[in-house]
Short mmCIF file of C-alpha atoms in Angstrom, two decimals:
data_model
loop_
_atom_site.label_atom_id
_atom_site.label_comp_id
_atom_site.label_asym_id
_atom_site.label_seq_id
_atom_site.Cartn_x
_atom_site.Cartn_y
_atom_site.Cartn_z
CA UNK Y 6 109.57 115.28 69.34
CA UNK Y 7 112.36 114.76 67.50
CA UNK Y 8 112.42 110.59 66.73
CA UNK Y 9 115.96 109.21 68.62
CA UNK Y 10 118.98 107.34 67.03
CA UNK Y 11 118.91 103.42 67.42
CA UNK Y 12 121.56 103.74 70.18
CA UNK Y 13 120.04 106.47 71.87
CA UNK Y 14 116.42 104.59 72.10
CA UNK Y 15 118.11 101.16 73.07
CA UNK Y 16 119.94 103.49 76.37
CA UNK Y 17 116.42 104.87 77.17
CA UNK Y 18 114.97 101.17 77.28
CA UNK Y 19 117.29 99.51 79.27
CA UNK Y 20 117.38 102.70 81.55
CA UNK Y 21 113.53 102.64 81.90
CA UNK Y 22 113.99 98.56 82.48
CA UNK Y 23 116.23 99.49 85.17
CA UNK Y 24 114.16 101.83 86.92
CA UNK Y 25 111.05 99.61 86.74
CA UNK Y 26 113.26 96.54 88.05
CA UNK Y 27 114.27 98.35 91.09
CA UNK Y 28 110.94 99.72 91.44
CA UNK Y 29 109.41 95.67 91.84
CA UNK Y 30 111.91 94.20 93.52
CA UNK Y 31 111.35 97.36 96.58
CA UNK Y 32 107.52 96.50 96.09
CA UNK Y 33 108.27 92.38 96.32
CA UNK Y 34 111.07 91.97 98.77
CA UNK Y 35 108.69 92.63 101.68
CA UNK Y 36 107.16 89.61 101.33
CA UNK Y 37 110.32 86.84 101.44
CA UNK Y 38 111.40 89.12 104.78
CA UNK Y 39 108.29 88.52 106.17
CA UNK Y 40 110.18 85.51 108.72
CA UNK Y 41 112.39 87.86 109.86
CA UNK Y 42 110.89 91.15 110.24
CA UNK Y 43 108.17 89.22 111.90
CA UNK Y 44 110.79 88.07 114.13
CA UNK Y 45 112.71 91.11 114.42
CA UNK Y 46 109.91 93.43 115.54
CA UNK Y 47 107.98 91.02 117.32
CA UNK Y 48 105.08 90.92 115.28
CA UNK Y 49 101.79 89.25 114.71
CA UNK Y 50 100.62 88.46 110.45
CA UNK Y 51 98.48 91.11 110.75
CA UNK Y 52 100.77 93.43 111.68
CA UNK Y 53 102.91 92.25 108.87
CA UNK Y 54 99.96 92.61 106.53
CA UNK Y 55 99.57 96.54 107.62
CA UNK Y 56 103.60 96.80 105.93
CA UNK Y 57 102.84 94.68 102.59
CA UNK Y 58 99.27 96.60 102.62
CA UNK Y 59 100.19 100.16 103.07
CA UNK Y 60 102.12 100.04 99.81
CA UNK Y 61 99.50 98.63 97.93
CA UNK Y 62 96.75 101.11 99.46
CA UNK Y 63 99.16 104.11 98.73
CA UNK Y 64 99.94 102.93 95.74
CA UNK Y 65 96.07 103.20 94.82
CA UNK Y 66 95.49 106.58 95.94
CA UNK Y 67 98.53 108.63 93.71
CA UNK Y 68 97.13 106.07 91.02
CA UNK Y 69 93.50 107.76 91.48
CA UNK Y 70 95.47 110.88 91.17
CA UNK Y 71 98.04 110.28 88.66
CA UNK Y 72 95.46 108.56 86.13
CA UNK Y 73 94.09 112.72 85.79
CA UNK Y 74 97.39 114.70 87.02
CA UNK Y 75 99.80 113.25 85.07
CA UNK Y 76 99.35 114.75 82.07
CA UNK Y 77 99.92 117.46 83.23
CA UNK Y 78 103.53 117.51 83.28
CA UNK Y 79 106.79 116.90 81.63
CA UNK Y 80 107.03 113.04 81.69
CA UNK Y 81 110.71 112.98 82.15
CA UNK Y 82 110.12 115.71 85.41
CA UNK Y 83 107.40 112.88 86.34
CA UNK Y 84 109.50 109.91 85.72
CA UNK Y 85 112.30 111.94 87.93
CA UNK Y 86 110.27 113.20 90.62
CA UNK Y 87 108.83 109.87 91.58
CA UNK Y 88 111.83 107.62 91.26
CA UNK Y 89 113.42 110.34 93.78
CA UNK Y 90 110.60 109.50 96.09
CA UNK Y 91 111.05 106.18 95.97
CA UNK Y 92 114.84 106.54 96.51
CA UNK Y 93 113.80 108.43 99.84
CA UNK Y 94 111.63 105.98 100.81
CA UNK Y 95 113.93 103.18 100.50
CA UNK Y 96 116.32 104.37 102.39
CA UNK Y 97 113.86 105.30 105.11
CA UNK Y 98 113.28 101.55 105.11
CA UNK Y 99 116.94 100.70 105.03
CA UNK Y 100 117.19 103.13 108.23
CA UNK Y 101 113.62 102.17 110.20
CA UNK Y 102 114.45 102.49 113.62
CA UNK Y 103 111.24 100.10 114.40
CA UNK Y 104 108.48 98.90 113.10
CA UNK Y 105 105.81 102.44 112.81
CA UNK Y 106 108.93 104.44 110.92
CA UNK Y 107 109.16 101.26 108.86
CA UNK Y 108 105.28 101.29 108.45
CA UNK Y 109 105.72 104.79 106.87
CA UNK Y 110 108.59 104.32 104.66
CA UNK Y 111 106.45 101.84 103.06
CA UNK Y 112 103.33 104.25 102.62
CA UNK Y 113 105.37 107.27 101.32
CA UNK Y 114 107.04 104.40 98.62
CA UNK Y 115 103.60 103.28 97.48
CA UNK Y 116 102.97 106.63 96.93
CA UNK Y 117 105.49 107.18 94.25
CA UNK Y 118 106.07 103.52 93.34
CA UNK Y 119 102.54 103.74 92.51
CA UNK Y 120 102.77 106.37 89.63
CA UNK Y 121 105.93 105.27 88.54
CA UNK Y 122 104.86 102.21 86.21
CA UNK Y 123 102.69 104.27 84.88
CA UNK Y 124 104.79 107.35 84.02
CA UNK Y 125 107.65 104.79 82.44
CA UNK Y 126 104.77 103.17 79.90
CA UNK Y 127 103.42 106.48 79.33
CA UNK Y 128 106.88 107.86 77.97
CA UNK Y 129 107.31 104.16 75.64
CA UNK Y 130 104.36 105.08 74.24
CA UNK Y 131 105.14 108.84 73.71
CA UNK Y 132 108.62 108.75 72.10
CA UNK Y 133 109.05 105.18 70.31
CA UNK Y 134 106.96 105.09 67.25
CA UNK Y 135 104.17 102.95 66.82
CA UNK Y 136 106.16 99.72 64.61
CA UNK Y 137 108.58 99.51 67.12
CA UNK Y 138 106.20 99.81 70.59
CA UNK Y 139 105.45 96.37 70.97
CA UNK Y 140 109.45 95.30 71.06
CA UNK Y 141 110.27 98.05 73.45
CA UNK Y 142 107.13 97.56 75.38
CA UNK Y 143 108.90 94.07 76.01
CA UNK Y 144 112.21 95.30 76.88
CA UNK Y 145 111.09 97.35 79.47
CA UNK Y 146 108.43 94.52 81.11
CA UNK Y 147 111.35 92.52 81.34
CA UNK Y 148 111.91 93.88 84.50
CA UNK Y 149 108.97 91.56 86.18
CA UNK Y 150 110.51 88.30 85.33
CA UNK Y 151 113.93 89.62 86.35
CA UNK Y 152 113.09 90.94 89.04
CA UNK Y 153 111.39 87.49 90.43
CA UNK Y 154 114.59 85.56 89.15
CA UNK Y 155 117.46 87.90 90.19
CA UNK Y 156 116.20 90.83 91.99
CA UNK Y 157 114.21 88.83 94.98
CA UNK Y 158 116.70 85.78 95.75
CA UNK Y 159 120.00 88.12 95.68
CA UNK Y 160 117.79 90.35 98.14
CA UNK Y 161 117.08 87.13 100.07
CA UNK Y 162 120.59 86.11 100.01
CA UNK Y 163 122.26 89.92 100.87
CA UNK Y 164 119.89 89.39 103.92
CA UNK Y 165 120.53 86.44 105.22
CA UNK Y 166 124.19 87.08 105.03
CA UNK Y 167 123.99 90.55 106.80
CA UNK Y 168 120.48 91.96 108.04
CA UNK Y 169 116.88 92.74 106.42
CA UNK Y 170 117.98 96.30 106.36
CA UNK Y 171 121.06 95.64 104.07
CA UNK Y 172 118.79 94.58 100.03
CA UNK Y 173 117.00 97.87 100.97
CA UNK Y 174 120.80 99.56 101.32
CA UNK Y 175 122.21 98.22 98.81
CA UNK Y 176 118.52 98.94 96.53
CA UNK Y 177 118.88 102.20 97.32
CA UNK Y 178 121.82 102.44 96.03
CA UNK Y 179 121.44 101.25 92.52
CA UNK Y 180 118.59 103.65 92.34
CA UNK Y 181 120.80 106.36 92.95
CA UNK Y 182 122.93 105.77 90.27
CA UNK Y 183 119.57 104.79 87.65
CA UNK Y 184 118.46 108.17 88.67
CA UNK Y 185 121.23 109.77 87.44
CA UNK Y 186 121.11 107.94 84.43
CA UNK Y 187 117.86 108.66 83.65
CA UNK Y 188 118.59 112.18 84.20
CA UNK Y 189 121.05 112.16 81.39
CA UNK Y 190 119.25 109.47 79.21
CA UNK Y 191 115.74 110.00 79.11
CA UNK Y 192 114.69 113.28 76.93
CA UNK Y 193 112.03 115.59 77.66
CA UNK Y 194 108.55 114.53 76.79
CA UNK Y 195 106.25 117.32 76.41
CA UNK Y 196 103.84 116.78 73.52
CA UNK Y 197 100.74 116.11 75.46
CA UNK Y 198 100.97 118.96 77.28
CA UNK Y 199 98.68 120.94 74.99
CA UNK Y 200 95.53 118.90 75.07
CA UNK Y 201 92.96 120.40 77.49
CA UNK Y 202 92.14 118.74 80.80
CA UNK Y 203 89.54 117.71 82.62
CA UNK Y 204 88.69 117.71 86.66
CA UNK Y 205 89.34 114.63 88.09
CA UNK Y 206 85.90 114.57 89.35
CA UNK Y 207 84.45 115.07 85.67
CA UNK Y 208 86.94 112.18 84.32
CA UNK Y 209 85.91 109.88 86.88
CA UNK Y 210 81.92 110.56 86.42
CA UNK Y 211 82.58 109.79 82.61
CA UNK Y 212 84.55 106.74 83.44
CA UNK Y 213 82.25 105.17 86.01
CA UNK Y 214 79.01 105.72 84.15
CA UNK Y 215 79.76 102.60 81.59
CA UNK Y 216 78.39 99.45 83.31
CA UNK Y 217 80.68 97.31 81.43
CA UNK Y 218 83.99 99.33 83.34
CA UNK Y 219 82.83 98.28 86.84
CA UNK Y 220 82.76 94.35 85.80
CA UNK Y 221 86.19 94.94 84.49
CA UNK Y 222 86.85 96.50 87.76
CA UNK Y 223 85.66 93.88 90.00
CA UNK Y 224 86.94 91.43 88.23
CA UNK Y 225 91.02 92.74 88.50
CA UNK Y 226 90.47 93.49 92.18
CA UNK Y 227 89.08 90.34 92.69
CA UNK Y 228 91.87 87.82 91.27
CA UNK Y 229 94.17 90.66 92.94
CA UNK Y 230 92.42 90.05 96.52
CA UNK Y 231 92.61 86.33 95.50
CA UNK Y 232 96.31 86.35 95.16
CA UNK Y 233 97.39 88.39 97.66
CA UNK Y 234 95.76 86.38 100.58
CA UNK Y 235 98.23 84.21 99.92
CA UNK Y 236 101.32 85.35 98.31
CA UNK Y 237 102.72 87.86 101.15
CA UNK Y 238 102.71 84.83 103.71
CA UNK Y 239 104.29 82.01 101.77
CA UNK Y 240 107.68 82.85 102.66
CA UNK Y 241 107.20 82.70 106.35
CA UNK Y 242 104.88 79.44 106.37
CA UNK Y 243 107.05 77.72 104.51
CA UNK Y 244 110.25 78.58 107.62
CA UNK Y 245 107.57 78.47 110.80
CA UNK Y 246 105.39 75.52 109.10
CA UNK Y 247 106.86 73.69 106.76
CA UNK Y 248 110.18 73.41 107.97
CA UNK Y 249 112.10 75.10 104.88
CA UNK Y 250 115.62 77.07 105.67
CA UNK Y 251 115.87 80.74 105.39
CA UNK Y 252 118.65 80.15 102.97
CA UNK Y 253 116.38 77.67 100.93
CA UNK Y 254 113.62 80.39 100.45
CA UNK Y 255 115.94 82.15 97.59
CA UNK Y 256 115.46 79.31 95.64
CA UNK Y 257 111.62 79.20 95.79
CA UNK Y 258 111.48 82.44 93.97
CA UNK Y 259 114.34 81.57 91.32
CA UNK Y 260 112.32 78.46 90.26
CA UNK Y 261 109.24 80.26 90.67
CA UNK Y 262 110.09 83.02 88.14
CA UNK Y 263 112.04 81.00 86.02
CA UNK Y 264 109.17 78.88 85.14
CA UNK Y 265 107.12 81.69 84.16
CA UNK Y 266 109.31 82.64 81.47
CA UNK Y 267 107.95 79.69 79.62
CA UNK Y 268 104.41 79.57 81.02
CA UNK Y 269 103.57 83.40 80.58
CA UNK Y 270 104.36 83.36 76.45
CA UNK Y 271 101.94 80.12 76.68
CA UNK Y 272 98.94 81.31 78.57
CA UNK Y 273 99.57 84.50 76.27
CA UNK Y 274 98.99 83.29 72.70
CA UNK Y 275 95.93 81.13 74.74
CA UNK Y 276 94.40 84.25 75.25
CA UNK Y 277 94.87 85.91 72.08
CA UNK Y 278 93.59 82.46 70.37
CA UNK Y 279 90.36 82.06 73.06
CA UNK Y 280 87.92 84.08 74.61
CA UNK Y 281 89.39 86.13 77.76
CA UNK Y 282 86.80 84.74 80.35
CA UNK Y 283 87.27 81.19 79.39
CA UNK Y 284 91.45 81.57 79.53
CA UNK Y 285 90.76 83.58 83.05
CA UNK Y 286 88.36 80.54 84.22
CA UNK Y 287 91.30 77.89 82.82
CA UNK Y 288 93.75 79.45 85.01
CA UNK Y 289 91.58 79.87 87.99
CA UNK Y 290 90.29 76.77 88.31
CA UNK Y 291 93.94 75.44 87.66
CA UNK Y 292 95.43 77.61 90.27
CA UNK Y 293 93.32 76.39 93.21
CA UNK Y 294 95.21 73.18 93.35
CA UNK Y 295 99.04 75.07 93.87
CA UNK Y 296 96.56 77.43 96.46
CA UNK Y 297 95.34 74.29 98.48
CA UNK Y 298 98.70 72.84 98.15
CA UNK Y 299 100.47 75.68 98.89
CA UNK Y 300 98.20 77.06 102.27
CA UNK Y 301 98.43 73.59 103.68
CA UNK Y 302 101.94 74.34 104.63
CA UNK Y 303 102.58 70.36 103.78
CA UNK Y 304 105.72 69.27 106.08
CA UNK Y 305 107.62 68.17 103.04
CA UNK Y 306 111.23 68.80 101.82
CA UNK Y 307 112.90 71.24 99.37
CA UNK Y 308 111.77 69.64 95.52
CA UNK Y 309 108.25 69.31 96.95
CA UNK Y 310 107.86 72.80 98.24
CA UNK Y 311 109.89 73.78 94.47
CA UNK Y 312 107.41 72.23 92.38
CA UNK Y 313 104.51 72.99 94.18
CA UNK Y 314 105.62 77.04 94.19
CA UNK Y 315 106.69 76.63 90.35
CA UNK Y 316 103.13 75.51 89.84
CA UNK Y 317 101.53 78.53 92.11
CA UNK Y 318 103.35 81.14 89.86
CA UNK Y 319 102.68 79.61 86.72
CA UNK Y 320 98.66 79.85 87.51
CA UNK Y 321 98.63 82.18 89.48
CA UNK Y 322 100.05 84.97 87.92
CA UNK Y 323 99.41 83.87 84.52
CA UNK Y 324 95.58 84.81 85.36
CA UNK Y 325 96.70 87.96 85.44
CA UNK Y 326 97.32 87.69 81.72
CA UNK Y 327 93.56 86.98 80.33
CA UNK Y 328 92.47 89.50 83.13
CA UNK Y 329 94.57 92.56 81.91
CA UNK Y 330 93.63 91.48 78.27
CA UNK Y 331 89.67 91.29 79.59
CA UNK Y 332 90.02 94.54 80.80
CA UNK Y 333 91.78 96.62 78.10
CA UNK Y 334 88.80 94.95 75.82
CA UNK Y 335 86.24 96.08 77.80
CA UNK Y 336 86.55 99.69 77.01
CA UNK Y 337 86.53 102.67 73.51
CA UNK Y 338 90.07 103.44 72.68
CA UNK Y 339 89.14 107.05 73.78
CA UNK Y 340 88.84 106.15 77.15
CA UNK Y 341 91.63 102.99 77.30
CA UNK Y 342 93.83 105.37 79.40
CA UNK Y 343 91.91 105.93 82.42
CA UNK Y 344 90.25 102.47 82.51
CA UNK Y 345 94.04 100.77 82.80
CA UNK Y 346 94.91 103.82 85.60
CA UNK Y 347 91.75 103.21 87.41
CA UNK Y 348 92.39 99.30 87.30
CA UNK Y 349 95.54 99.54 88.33
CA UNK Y 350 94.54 101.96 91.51
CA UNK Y 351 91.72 98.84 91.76
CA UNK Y 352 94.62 95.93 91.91
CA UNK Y 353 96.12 97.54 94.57
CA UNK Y 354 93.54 98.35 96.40
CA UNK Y 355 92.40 94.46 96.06
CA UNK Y 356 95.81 93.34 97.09
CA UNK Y 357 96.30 95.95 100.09
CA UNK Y 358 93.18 94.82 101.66
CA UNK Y 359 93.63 90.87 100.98
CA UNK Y 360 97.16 90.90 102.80
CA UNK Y 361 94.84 92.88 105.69
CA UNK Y 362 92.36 90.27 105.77
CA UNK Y 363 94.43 87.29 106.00
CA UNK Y 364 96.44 88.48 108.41
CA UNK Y 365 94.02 89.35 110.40
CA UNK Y 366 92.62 85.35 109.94
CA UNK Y 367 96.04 84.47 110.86
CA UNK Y 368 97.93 84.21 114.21
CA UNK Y 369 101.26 82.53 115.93
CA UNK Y 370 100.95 79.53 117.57
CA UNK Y 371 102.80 78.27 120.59
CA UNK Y 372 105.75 76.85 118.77
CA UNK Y 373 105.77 79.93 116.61
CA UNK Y 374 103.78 78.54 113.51
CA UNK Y 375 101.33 80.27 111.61
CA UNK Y 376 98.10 78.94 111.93
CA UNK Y 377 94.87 79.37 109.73
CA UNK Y 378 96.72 79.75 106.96
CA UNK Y 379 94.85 77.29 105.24
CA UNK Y 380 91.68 79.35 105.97
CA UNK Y 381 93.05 81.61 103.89
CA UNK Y 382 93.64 79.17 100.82
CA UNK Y 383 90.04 78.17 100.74
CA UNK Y 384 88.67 81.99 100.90
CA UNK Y 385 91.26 82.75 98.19
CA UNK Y 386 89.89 80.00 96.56
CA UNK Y 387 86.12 81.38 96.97
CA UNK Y 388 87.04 84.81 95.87
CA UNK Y 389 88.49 83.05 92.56
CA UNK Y 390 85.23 81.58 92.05
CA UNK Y 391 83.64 85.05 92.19
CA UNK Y 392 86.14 86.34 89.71
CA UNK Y 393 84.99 83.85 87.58
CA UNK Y 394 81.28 85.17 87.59
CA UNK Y 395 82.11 88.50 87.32
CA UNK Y 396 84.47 87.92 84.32
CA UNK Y 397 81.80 86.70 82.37
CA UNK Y 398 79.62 89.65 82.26
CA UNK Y 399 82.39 91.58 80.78
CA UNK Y 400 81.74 92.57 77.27
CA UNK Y 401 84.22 93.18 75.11
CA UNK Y 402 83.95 96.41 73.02
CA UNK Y 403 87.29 97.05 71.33
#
């Protein structure tokens, strides 16, 4: 395709930023609601952990699919097709009547908040040219940090000013109008369209024969499980246990992805300069102390709970770093593609069936507390300690 002028490429970034910041903050929001949808519907954590689940398992499946469907397609028709469906989807949150309709409007957004990531990378890579791919690549990942330091504690702050229904309102919004500029900004991709295609069955044999893939495997959905025992119930053990304010929870999130700003560039260049297991072990080991701290649901007041959450995110999502990097390595070029597709439908199957488990482990006292939640920090803990072994028999081969 024809290459795009420097303004015209710098639009398409920010527009494919925008769309992938809206797409998080839907996926993360659940979780600092958790209090008061728990409240709202009269829930138990493991009913709660069926809503943060059923995006992560639906975002597996159209993963599975999308790794071998999409491309197949126009990636701009893609990219527009599944940002509608996640547009639909939010407002069917925005609008749940109770807690089943809610329950679906989060399956049918997993479904195309799944693909979506995907499809937005996939066009990067398609229509900016290789010397520049690394800067844009950048641009558009910006949305993560963003999203944890703006998105989240504005959401948090719209609803405790209004309702829980009102960030997915007002989300649903702004992707309205980011759908219409992507309609307008992003160009047709079509170049891949002429390379034959194989069944999804065939791909998947081809994929899953190499030995080396399924420790790569194991080893993402593992530190995925690992985190997501504990990340979807922080927010509400730290109102029911700990004591913390609805309207201090914003601030747990703004400190939390602040900090990684600084620590994620860090633990990067560590694992370009060291071997990927050993960075993955560093940060493992390292995160079970925020874990411990963090699962304990200490009684203590605001700067306490702040540093000990700045610490959780610096750990524990900066072993996501090494682990991505441990993956990618552990597969041919040829085949790079579908490895990072089936991964990512691994992650959230990991993380879907973590926020299952511990809820499940965890109930509501008397007083209204969560208890067992520290259960949960020393199983997370355990499953880290897996990772670890299964990291290490990941070869790298590119």
């Amino acid at each position: 395709m024809t290459e795009l002028s420097p303004s015209r490429e710098r639009a398409l970034l920010l527009t494919l930023m925008a769309l992938q910041f809206t797409a998080i903050v839907d996926f993360m929001i659940m979780m600092p609601l958790s209090a008061q949808l728990m409240a709202q519907f009269h829930i138990q954590p493991a009913q709660f952990g069926l809503l943060v689940s059923s995006y992560s398992l639906a975002a597996a499946v159209s993963a599975l699919l999308a790794s071998a469907l999409a491309d197949r397609y126009d990636r701009k028709h893609a990219l527009l097709a599944t940002y509608a469906g996640l547009l639909v989807a939010t407002v069917g949150c925005a609008l749940a009547p109770g807690y089943l309709s809610l329950l679906l409007a989060r399956v049918v957004a997993g479904l195309f908040g799944g693909v979506l990531g995907a499809v937005t990378l996939a066009i990067v890579g398609d229509v900016i040219p290789p010397q520049r791919r690394g800067h844009a690549m950048g641009i558009v990942m910006l949305a993560f940090s963003l999203a944890a330091i703006a998105g989240v504690p504005l959401g948090l702050i719209i609803a405790n000013h209004f309702s829980w229904r009102t960030p997915f309102g007002v989300l649903a919004a702004a992707c309205a109008l980011i759908l219409l500029l992507a309609w307008r900004l992003v160009p047709n991709v079509r170049g891949h369209l002429g390379q034959p295609h194989t069944s999804l069955l065939a791909s998947y044999r081809e994929l899953l024969s190499v030995p080396n893939h399924w420790w790569g495997f194991l080893t993402s959905a593992l530190i995925m499980f690992a985190g997501f025992m504990v990340i979807p119930y922080i927010a509400p053990t730290m109102v029911s246990n700990a004591g913390l304010g609805q309207t201090e929870l914003p601030y747990i999130y703004l400190i939390g992805g602040a900090v990684t700003l600084i620590s994620r560039p860090w633990i990067a260049r560590l694992t370009d300069r060291y071997r990927h297991a050993d960075v993955l072990s560093w940060t493992v080991f390292a995160s079970f102390v925020p874990i411990l701290l963090v699962t304990q649901s200490l009684p203590y007041g605001l700067v306490w709970q702040l540093a000990v959450s700045a610490l959780f995110f610096i750990f524990v999502s900066g072993r996501f770093i090494p682990c991505s990097a441990l993956v990618t390595a552990s597969c041919l070029p040829q085949t790079r593609g579908r490895v990072m597709a089936f991964n990512s439908a691994m992650q959230n199957l990991g993380s879907g069936l973590a926020a299952l488990l511990a809820g499940a482990i965890m109930v509501k006292g008397p007083a209204g507390q969560l208890l067992h939640y520290d259960w949960v920090g020393y199983l997370s803990c355990a499953v880290g300690l897996v990772a670890v072994w299964a990291a290490r028999r990941v070869k790298a081969v590119s």
